[in-house]
GROMACS .gro file of C-alpha atoms in nm:
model
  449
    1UNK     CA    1   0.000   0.000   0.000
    2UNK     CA    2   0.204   0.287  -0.142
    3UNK     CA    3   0.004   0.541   0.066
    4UNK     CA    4   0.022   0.366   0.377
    5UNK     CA    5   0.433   0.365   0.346
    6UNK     CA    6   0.444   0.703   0.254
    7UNK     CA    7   0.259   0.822   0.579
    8UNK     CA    8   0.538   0.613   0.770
    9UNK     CA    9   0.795   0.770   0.595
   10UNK     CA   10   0.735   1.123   0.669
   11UNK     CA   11   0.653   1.039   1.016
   12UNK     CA   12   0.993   0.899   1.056
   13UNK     CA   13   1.141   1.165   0.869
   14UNK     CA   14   0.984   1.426   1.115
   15UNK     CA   15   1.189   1.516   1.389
   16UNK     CA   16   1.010   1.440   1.742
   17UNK     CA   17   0.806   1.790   1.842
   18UNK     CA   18   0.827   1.918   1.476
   19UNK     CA   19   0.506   2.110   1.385
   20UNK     CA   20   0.275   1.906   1.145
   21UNK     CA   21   0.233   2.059   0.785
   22UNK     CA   22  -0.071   2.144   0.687
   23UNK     CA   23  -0.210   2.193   0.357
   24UNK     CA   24  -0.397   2.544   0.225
   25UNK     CA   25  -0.728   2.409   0.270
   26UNK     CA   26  -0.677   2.301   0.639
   27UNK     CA   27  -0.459   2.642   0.748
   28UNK     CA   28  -0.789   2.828   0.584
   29UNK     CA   29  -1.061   2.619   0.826
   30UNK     CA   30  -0.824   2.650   1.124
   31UNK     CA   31  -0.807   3.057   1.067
   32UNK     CA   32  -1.160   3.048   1.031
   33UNK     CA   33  -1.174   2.830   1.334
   34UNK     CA   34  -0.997   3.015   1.524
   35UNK     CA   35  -1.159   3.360   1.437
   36UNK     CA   36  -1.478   3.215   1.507
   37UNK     CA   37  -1.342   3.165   1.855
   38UNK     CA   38  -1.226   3.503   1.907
   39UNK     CA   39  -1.527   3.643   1.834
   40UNK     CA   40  -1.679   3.393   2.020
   41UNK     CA   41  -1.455   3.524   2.333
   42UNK     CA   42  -1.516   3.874   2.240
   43UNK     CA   43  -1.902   3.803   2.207
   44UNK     CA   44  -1.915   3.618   2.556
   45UNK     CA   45  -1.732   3.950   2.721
   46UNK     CA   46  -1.945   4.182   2.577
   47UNK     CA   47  -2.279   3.963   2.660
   48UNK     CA   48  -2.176   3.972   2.987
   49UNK     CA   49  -2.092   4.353   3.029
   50UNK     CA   50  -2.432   4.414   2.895
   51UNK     CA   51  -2.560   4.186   3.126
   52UNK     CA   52  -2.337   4.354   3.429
   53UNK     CA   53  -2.487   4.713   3.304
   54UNK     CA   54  -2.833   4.576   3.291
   55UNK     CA   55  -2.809   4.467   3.677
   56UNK     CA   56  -2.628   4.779   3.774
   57UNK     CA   57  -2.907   4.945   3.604
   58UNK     CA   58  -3.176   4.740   3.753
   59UNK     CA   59  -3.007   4.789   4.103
   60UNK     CA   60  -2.973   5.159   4.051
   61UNK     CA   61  -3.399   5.189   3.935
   62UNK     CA   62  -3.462   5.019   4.266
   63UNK     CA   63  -3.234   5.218   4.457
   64UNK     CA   64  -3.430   5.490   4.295
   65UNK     CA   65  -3.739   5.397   4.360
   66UNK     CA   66  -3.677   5.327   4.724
   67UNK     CA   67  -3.595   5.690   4.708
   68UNK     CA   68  -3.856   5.808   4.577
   69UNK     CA   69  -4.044   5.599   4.797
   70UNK     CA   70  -3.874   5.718   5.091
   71UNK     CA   71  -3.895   6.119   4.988
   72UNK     CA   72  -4.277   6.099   4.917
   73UNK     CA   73  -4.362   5.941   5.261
   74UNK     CA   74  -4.137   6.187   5.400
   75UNK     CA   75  -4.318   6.507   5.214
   76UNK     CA   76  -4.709   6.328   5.289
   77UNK     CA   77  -4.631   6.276   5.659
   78UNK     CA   78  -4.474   6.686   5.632
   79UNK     CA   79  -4.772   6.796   5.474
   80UNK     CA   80  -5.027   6.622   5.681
   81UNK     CA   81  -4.832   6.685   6.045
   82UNK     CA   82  -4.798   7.080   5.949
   83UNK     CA   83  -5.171   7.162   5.924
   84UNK     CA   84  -5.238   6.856   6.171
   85UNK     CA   85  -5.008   7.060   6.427
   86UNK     CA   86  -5.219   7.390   6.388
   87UNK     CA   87  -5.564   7.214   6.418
   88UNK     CA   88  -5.418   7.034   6.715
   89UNK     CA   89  -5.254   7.304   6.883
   90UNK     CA   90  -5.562   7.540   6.888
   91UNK     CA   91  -5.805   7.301   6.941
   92UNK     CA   92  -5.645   7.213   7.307
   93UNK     CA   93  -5.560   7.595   7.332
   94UNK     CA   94  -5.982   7.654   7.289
   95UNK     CA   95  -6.080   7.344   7.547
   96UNK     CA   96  -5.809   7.482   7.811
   97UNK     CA   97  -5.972   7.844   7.803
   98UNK     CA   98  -5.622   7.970   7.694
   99UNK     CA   99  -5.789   8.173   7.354
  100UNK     CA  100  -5.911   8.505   7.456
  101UNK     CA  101  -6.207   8.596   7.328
  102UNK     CA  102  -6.106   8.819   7.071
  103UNK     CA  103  -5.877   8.590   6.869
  104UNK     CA  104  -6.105   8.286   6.934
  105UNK     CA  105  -6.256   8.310   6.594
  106UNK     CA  106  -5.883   8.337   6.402
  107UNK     CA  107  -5.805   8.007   6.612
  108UNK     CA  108  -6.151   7.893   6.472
  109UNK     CA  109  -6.094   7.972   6.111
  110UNK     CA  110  -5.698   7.837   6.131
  111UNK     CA  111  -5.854   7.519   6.209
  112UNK     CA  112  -6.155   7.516   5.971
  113UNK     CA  113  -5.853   7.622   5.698
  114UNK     CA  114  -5.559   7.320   5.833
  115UNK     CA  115  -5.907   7.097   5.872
  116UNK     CA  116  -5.950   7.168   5.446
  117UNK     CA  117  -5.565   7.107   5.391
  118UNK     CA  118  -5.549   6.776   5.505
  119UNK     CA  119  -5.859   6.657   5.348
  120UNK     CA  120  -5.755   6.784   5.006
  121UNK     CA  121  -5.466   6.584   5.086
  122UNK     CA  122  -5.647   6.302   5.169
  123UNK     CA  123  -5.847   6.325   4.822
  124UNK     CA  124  -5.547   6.349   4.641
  125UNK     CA  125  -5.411   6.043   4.753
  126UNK     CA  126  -5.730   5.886   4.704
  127UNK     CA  127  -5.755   5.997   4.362
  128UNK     CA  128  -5.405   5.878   4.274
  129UNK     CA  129  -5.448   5.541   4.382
  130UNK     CA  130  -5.790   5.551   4.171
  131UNK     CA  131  -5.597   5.658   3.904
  132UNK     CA  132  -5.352   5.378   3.884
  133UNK     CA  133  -5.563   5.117   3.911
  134UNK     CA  134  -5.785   5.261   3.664
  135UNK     CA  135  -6.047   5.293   3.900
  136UNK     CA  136  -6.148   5.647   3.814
  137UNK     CA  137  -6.492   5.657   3.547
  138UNK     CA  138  -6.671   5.893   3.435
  139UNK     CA  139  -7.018   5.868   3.376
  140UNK     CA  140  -7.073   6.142   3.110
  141UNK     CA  141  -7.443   6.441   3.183
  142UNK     CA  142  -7.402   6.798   3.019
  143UNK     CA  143  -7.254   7.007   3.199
  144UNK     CA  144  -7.264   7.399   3.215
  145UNK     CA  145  -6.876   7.489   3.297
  146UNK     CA  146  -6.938   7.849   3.370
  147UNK     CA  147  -7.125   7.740   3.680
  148UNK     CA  148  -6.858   7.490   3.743
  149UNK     CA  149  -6.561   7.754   3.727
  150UNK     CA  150  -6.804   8.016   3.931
  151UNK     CA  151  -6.849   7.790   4.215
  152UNK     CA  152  -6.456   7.713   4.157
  153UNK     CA  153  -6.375   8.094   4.213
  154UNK     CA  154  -6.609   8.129   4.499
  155UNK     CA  155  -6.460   7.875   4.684
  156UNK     CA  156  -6.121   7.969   4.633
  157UNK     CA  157  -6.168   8.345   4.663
  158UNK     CA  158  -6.055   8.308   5.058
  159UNK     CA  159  -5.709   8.176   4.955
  160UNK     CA  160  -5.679   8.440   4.670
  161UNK     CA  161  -5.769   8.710   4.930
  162UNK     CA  162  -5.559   8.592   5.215
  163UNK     CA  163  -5.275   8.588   4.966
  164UNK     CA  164  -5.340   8.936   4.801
  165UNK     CA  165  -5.400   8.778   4.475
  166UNK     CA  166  -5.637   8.911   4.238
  167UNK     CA  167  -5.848   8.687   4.014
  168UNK     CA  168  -6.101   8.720   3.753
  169UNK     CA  169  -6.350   8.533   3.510
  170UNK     CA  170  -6.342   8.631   3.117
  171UNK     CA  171  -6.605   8.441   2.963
  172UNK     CA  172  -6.655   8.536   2.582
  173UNK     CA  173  -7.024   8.415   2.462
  174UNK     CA  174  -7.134   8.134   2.649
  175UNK     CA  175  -6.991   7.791   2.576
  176UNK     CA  176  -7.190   7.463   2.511
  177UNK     CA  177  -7.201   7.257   2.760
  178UNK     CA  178  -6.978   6.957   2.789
  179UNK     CA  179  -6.993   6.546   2.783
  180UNK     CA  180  -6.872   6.491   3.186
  181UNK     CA  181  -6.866   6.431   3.546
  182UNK     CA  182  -6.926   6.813   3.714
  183UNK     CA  183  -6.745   6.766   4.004
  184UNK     CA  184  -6.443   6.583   3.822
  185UNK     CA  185  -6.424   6.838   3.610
  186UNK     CA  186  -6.478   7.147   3.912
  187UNK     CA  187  -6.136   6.963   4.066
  188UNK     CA  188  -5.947   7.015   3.778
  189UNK     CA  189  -6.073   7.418   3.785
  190UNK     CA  190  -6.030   7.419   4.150
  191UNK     CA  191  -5.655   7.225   4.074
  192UNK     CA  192  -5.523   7.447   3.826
  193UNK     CA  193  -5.659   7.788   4.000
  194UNK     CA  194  -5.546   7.651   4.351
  195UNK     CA  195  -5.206   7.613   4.176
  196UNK     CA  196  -5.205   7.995   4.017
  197UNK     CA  197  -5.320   8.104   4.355
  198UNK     CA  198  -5.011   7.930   4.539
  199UNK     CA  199  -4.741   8.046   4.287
  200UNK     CA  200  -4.860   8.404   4.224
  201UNK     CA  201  -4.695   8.667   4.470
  202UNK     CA  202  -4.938   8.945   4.668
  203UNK     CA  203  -5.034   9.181   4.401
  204UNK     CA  204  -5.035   8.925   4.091
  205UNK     CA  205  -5.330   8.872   3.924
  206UNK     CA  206  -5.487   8.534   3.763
  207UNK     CA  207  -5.733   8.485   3.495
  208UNK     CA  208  -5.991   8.227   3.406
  209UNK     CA  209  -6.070   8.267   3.050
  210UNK     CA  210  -6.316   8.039   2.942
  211UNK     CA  211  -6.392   8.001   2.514
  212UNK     CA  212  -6.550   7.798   2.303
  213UNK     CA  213  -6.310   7.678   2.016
  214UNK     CA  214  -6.527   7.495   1.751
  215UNK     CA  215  -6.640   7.198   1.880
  216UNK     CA  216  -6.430   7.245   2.176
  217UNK     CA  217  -6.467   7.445   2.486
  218UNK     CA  218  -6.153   7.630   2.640
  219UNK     CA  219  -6.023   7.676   2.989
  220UNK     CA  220  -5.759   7.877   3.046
  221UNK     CA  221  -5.595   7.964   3.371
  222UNK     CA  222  -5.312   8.210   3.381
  223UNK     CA  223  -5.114   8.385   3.663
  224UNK     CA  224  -4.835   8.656   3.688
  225UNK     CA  225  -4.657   8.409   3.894
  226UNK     CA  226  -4.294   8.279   3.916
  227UNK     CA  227  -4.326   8.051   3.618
  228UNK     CA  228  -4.184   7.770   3.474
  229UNK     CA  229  -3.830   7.682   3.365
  230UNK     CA  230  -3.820   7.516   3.015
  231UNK     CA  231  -3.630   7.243   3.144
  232UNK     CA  232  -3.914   7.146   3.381
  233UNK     CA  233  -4.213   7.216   3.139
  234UNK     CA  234  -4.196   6.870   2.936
  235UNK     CA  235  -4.241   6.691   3.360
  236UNK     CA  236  -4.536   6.932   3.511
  237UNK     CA  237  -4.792   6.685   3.475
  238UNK     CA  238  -4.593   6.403   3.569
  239UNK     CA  239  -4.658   6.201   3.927
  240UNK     CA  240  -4.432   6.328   4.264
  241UNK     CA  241  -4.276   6.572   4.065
  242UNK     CA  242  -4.201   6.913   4.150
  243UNK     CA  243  -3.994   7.225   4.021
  244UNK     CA  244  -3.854   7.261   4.364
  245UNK     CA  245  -3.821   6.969   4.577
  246UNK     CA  246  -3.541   7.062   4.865
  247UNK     CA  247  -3.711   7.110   5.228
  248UNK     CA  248  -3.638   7.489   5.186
  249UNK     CA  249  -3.922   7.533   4.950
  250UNK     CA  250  -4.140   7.766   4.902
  251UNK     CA  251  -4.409   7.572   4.803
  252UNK     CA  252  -4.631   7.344   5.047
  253UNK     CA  253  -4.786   7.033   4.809
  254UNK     CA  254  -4.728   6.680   4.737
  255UNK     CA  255  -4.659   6.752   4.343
  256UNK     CA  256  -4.995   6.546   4.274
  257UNK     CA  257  -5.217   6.849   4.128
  258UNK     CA  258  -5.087   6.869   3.786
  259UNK     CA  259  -5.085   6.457   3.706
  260UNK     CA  260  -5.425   6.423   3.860
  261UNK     CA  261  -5.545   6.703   3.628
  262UNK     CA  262  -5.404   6.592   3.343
  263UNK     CA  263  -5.540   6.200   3.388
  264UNK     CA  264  -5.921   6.325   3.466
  265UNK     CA  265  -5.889   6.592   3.164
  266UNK     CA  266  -5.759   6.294   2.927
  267UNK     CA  267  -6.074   6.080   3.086
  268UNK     CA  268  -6.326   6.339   2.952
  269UNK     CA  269  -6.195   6.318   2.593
  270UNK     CA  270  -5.954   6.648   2.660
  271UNK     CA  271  -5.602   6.759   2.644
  272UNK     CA  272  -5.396   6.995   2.847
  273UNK     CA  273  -5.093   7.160   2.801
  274UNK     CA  274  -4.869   7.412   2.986
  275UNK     CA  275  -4.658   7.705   2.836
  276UNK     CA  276  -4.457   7.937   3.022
  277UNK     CA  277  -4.187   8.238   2.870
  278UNK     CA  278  -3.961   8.147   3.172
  279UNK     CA  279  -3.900   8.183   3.501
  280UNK     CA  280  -4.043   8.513   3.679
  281UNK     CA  281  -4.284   8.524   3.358
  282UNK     CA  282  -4.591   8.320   3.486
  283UNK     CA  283  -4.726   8.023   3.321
  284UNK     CA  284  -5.061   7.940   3.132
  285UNK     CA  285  -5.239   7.638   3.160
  286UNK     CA  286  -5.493   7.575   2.847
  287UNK     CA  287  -5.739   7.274   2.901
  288UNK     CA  288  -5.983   7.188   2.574
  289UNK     CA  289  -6.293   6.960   2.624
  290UNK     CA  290  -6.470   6.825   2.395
  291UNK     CA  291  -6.888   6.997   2.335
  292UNK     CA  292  -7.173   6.788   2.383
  293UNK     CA  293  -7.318   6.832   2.024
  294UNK     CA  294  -7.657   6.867   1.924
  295UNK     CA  295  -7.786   6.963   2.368
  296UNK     CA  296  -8.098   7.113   2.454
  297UNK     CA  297  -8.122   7.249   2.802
  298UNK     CA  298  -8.492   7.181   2.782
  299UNK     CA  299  -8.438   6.770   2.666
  300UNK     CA  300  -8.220   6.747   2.949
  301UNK     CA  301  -8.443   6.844   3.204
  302UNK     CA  302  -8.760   6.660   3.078
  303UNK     CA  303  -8.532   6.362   3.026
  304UNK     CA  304  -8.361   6.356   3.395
  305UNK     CA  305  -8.563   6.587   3.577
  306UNK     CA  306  -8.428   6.867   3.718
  307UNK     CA  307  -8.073   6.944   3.693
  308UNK     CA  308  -7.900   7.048   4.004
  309UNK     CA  309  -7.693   7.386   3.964
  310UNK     CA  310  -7.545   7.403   4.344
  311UNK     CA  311  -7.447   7.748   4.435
  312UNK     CA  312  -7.283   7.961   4.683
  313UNK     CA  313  -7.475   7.908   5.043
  314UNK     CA  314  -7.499   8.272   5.078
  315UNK     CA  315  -7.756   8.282   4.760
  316UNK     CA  316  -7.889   7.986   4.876
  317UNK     CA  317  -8.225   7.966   5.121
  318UNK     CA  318  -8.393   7.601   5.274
  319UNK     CA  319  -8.707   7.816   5.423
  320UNK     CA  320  -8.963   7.600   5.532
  321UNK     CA  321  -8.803   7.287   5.401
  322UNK     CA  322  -8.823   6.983   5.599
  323UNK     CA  323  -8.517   6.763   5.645
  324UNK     CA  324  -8.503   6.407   5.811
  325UNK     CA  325  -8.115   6.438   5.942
  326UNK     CA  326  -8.001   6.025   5.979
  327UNK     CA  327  -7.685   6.060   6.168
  328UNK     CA  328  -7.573   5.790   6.424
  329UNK     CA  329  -7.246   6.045   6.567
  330UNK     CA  330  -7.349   6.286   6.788
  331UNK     CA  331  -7.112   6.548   6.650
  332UNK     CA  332  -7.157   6.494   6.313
  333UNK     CA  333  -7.551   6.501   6.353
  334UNK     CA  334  -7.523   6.809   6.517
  335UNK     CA  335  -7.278   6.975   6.274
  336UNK     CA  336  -7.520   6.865   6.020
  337UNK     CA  337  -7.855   6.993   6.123
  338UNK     CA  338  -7.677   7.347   6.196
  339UNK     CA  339  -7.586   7.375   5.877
  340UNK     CA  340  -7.908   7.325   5.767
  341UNK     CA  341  -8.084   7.503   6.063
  342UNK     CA  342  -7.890   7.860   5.963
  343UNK     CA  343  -8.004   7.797   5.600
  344UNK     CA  344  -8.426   7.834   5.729
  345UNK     CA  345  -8.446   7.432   5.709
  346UNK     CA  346  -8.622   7.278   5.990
  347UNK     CA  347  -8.479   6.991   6.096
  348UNK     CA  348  -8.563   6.649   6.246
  349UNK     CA  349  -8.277   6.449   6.353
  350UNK     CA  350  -8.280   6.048   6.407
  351UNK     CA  351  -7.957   5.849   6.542
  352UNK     CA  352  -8.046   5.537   6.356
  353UNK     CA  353  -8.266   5.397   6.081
  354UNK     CA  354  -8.539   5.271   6.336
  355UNK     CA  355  -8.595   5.657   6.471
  356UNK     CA  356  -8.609   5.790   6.093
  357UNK     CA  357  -8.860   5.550   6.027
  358UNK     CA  358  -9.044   5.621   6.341
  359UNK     CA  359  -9.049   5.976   6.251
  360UNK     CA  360  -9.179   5.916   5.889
  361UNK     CA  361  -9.515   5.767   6.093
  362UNK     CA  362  -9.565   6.146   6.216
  363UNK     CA  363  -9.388   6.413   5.924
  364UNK     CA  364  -9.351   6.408   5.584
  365UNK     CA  365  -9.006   6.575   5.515
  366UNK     CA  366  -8.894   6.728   5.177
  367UNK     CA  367  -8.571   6.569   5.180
  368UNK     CA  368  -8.416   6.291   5.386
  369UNK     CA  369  -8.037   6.322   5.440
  370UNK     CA  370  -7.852   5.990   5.586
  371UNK     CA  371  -7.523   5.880   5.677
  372UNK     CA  372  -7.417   5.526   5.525
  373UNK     CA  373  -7.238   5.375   5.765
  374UNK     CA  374  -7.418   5.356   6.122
  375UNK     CA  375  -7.453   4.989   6.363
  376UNK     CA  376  -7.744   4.767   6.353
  377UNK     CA  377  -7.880   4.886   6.010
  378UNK     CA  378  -7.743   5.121   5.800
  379UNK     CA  379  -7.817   5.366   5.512
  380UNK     CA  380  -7.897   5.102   5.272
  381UNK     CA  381  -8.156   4.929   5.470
  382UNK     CA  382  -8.317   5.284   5.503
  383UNK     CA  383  -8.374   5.352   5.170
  384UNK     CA  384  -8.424   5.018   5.061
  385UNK     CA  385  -8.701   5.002   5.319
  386UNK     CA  386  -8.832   5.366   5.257
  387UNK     CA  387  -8.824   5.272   4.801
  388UNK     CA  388  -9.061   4.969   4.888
  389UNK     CA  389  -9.296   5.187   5.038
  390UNK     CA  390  -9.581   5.401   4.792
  391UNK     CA  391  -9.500   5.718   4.711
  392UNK     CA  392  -9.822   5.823   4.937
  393UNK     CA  393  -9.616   5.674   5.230
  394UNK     CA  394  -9.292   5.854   5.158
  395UNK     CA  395  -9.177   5.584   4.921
  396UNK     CA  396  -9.103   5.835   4.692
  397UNK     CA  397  -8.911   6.123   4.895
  398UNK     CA  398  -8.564   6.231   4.762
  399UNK     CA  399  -8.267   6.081   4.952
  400UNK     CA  400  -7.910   6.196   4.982
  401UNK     CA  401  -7.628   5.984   5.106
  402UNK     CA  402  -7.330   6.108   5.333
  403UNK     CA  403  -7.062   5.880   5.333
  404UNK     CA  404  -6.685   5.841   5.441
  405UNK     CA  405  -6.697   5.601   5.233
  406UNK     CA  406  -6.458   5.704   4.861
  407UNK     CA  407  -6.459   5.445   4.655
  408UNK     CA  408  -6.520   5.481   4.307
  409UNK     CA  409  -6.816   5.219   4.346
  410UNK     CA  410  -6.979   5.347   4.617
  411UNK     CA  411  -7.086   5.626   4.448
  412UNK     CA  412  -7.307   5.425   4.185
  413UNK     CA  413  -7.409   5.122   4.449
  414UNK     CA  414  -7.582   5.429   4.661
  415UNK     CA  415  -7.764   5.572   4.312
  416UNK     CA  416  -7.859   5.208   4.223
  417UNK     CA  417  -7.967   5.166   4.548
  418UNK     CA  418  -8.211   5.466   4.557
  419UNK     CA  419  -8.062   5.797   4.668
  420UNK     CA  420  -8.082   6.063   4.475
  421UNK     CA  421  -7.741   6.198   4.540
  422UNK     CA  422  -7.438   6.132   4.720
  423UNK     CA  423  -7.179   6.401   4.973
  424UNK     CA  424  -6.846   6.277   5.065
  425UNK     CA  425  -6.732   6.388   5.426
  426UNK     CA  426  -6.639   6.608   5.545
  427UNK     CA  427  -6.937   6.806   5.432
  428UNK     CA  428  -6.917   7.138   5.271
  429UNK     CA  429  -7.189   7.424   5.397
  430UNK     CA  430  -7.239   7.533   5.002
  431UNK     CA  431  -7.263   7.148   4.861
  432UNK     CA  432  -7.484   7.045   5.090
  433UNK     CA  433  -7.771   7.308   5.129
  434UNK     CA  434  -7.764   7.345   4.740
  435UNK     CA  435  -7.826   6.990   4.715
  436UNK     CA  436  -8.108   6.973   4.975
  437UNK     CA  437  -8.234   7.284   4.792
  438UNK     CA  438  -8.207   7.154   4.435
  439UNK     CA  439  -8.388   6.770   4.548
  440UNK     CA  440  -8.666   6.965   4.777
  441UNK     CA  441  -8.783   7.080   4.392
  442UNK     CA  442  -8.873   6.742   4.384
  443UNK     CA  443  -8.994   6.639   4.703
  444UNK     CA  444  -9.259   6.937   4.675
  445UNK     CA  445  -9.444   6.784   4.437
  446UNK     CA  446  -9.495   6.468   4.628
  447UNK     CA  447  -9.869   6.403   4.787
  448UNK     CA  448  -9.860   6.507   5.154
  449UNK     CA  449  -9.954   6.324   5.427
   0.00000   0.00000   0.00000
């Protein structure tokens, strides 16, 4: 076998440790080979730089967000323990007798104010966590938003006094009314002016101008304020965020305004946006809502009945109205029917569902107002016993709920249920004599007893 003895030879030939020959072909698939393996080497160190970079990142987000975490616990327990501390403090000033007389009522009104502060706060958080887990709907009536920004500006005229701040309406024609909620869309009003208000020195002036585009309706809120840097324009509506976050600001606030504003204009069908030349310059904040097309005041009304308009308290009269007050806590009955009482209602107060119905033997009121949550039975079995009732036995008389309760659902389970209208606590003076005013329309034209 020549080929066999060939292969012996030139091993034998072949000095021991000699380097084998190798033919084009087989130098060609070894460089090949051994490229491949470089890159191969190259590949693995780069895979796992990525992969180092990817779990610094990943450490450094959590890091971040513990942070955050930690910086927005830090500025909610700081906002709620600052007005907390005034309401405190004066309210164990007043029960020790250590308030003269004369500055009583500024201790009064510091609490009613700190009292307002911390439930706003409250709401916002509320809202926010409504908001993320896309609990927040919006069941869409016309609405008339030049009474929604009026009642806006009435209720935050005290801050805009107490600050020096001077703030107007410019309505040009009057708009259509728009596809919403009312009082979703009176917190975005009350957000944005409430925002003005806080970053507007004494002397500056804000302005609600309020236009209809086309088929859109524009709010705009403006302010001679300190303004906006460009830098932090594109974040202003963005969650925990604010311009100035140090503990030597200015500015009181959880930086929760602006992103709940923007997420309940975006659930109406709107857009917002925020311009300002700089800082020192002011800012403007433009909102557009869609029109409800082709609305008739009149089809509204003789399709829904009559369409509450709440106003001011001051404008606002219960003469001669009848009330059934359902309140289980003493203080909060009596808070209650004193609000009514300075309004002209007269009131008749129960602590619990079998009084109210006791009383409904002997009066027929124009209105029944009950809490929701009270022992033994609560504001459900009320009005689910009152409903089965005729309307000759006061089946028929309008209801309004006051809850603690803020869940998105509870809203629509006390409609379903058979109330004609629902008041979050703590109860506002204005909100809730306009409502027993608006719903005693109704209960007037039920047959008396």
């Amino acid at each position: 076998m020549p080929a066999e003895d060939e292969r012996r030879r030139d091993r034998e030939a072949r000095p021991p440790g000699a380097p084998r020959e190798t033919s084009p072909d087989q130098q060609s698939l070894l460089d090949r080979l051994r490229d491949a393996n470089e890159q191969l080497v190259v590949g693995s160190m780069r895979a796992q730089e990525v992969a180092d970079q990817a779990e610094a990142a990943r450490t450094e987000a959590e890091a971040a967000n513990v942070r955050k975490d930690e910086f927005f616990l830090s500025v909610v327990s700081h906002e709620l323990r600052t007005p907390l501390n005034a309401v405190l403090g004066w309210a164990q000033m007043l029960s020790g007798g250590l308030v003269e007389a004369e500055r009583a009522q500024d201790a009064i009104r510091t609490i009613e104010r700190n009292a307002r502060v911390m439930a706003r706060i409250l709401d916002d958080l509320l809202d926010l966590s409504r908001i993320i887990g896309g609990g927040v709907r919006i069941e869409p009536v016309p609405v008339d938003l030049v009474g929604v920004i009026q009642r806006t500006l009435d209720e935050t005229h005290p801050a805009a006094q107490a600050r020096g701040v001077h703030v107007k309406l410019t309505c040009r024609g009057v708009p259509d009314p728009v596809a919403g909620d009312a009082i979703r869309l009176q917190q975005v009003v009350a957000n944005l002016l409430s925002n003005a208000i806080k970053f507007t020195p004494s002397g500056g002036h804000v302005e609600v101008r309020l236009t209809q585009v086309g088929s859109d309706v524009e709010i705009q809120v403006s302010d001679t304020g300190q303004g906006i840097d460009a830098s932090f324009l594109p974040h202003v509506f963005e969650r925990f965020t604010q311009a100035d976050a140090s503990t030597t600001r200015r500015h009181a606030g959880l930086g929760l305004g602006l992103a709940i504003v923007r997420a309940l204009v975006e659930r109406h069908g709107g857009s917002i946006r925020a311009e300002s030349p700089g800082p020192g310059q002011g800012a403007t904040f433009t909102v557009r809502l869609p029109v409800l097309t082709g609305y008739l005041a009149r089809d509204a009304e003789a399709a829904g009945g009559p369409t509450m308009r709440p106003g001011p308290a001051a404008r606002m009269r219960l003469d001669g109205i009848r009330v059934l007050l359902v309140e289980d806590d003493t203080d909060g009955r009596e808070v209650l029917a004193r609000m009514l009482e300075v309004a002209g209602a007269r009131v008749v107060a129960a602590a619990s569902v079998s009084e109210a119905l006791e009383a409904l033997t002997t009066i027929r009121p124009g209105v029944i107002v009950s809490d929701i949550g009270m022992p033994d039975e609560d504001g459900y079995a009320l009005i689910r016993r009152l409903r089965a009732r005729q309307a000759e036995a006061g089946g028929a008389i309008p209801a309004i709920a006051v809850t603690g309760y803020a869940h998105p659902d509870d809203r629509d389970r006390l409609l379903a249920a058979g109330f004609q209208a629902h008041l979050r606590k703590p109860i506002d003076p204005d909100e809730i004599i306009s409502t027993v005013a608006s719903l005693a329309v109704v209960g007037s034209r039920l047959p008396n007893r």
